[in-house]
Amino acid sequence: MRAKTIYWDKVYESNGENSLSTGKVLLWALLIISVFLVVYVRHLCVREGYAISRLASDLNEMEIQYQLMQEKQSEMRDTASLYKMGENMGLVLPDMNRTFNVQ
């Protein structure tokens, strides 16, 4: 009977040591996974930051182009510039004595 008790005590001790080392392994694995996840999330944040910066610069460029197009449109609608463009093309204003209103 005494031999069985000693045997069970040794089995319990060896299982306790295994569970202790298993616990250490699990803690180390959890620590390594945590560090990896922190590094990965930081990498994703930096990548998204660069994407946001690139989009902001594209937006600024598009705003500049939009303003240039608005200026060009207002210049094209100006009557003085229309007369000047017509003269460059060889067009002349009709004589007021030669115009007729048809009803």
Coordinates of C-alpha atoms in Angstrom, one line a residue:
M1 CA 0.0 0.0 0.0
R2 CA 2.8 2.3 0.8
A3 CA 4.4 1.6 -2.6
K4 CA 1.1 2.6 -4.4
T5 CA 1.0 5.9 -2.4
I6 CA 4.6 6.7 -3.4
Y7 CA 3.9 5.8 -7.0
W8 CA 0.8 8.1 -7.1
D9 CA 2.7 10.9 -5.4
K10 CA 5.4 10.7 -8.1
V11 CA 2.8 10.6 -10.9
Y12 CA 1.1 13.6 -9.4
E13 CA 4.4 15.5 -9.0
S14 CA 5.4 14.7 -12.6
N15 CA 2.0 15.9 -13.9
G16 CA 2.3 19.0 -11.8
E17 CA 5.7 19.8 -13.3
N18 CA 4.4 19.2 -16.8
S19 CA 1.4 21.4 -16.2
L20 CA 3.8 24.1 -14.8
S21 CA 6.1 23.9 -17.8
T22 CA 3.0 23.8 -20.1
G23 CA 1.7 26.9 -18.4
K24 CA 5.1 28.6 -19.0
V25 CA 5.0 27.6 -22.6
L26 CA 1.5 28.9 -23.0
L27 CA 2.5 32.2 -21.4
W28 CA 5.4 32.6 -23.7
A29 CA 3.3 31.7 -26.7
L30 CA 0.7 34.3 -25.6
L31 CA 3.4 36.9 -25.1
I32 CA 4.9 36.2 -28.5
I33 CA 1.5 36.3 -30.2
S34 CA 0.7 39.6 -28.4
V35 CA 3.9 41.2 -29.5
F36 CA 3.3 40.0 -33.1
L37 CA -0.2 41.4 -33.1
V38 CA 1.0 44.7 -31.8
V39 CA 3.6 45.0 -34.5
Y40 CA 1.2 43.9 -37.2
V41 CA -1.5 46.4 -36.1
R42 CA 1.1 49.1 -36.0
H43 CA 2.2 48.2 -39.5
L44 CA -1.4 48.4 -40.7
C45 CA -1.9 51.8 -39.0
V46 CA 1.3 53.2 -40.7
R47 CA 0.1 51.8 -44.1
E48 CA -3.3 53.4 -43.7
G49 CA -1.6 56.7 -42.7
Y50 CA 0.4 56.7 -45.9
A51 CA -2.8 56.0 -47.9
I52 CA -4.6 58.9 -46.2
S53 CA -1.6 61.2 -46.9
R54 CA -1.6 60.2 -50.6
L55 CA -5.4 60.8 -50.8
A56 CA -5.0 64.2 -49.2
S57 CA -2.4 65.2 -51.7
D58 CA -4.5 63.9 -54.6
L59 CA -7.5 65.9 -53.2
N60 CA -5.4 69.1 -53.0
E61 CA -4.2 68.6 -56.6
M62 CA -7.8 68.0 -57.8
E63 CA -8.9 71.2 -56.0
I64 CA -6.2 73.2 -57.8
Q65 CA -7.3 71.7 -61.2
Y66 CA -10.9 72.5 -60.4
Q67 CA -10.1 76.1 -59.7
L68 CA -8.1 76.3 -62.9
M69 CA -11.0 74.9 -64.8
Q70 CA -13.4 77.4 -63.2
E71 CA -11.1 80.3 -64.2
K72 CA -10.9 79.0 -67.7
Q73 CA -14.7 78.7 -67.9
S74 CA -15.3 82.2 -66.6
E75 CA -12.7 83.5 -69.1
M76 CA -14.4 81.6 -72.0
R77 CA -17.8 83.2 -71.0
D78 CA -16.4 86.7 -70.9
T79 CA -17.8 88.7 -73.9
A80 CA -14.5 90.6 -74.4
S81 CA -12.6 87.4 -74.8
L82 CA -15.3 86.0 -77.1
Y83 CA -14.9 89.0 -79.4
K84 CA -11.1 88.6 -79.3
M85 CA -11.4 84.9 -80.1
G86 CA -13.8 85.7 -83.0
E87 CA -11.4 88.3 -84.4
N88 CA -8.5 85.8 -84.2
M89 CA -10.6 83.3 -86.3
G90 CA -11.4 86.0 -88.9
L91 CA -15.0 86.7 -87.8
V92 CA -16.4 90.2 -87.8
L93 CA -19.5 91.6 -86.2
P94 CA -22.4 92.2 -88.7
D95 CA -23.3 95.7 -89.7
M96 CA -26.3 96.9 -87.8
N97 CA -27.8 98.4 -91.0
R98 CA -27.7 95.0 -92.7
T99 CA -29.5 93.1 -89.9
F100 CA -33.2 92.3 -90.0
N101 CA -35.7 91.1 -87.4
V102 CA -38.1 88.6 -88.9
Q103 CA -41.4 88.1 -87.2

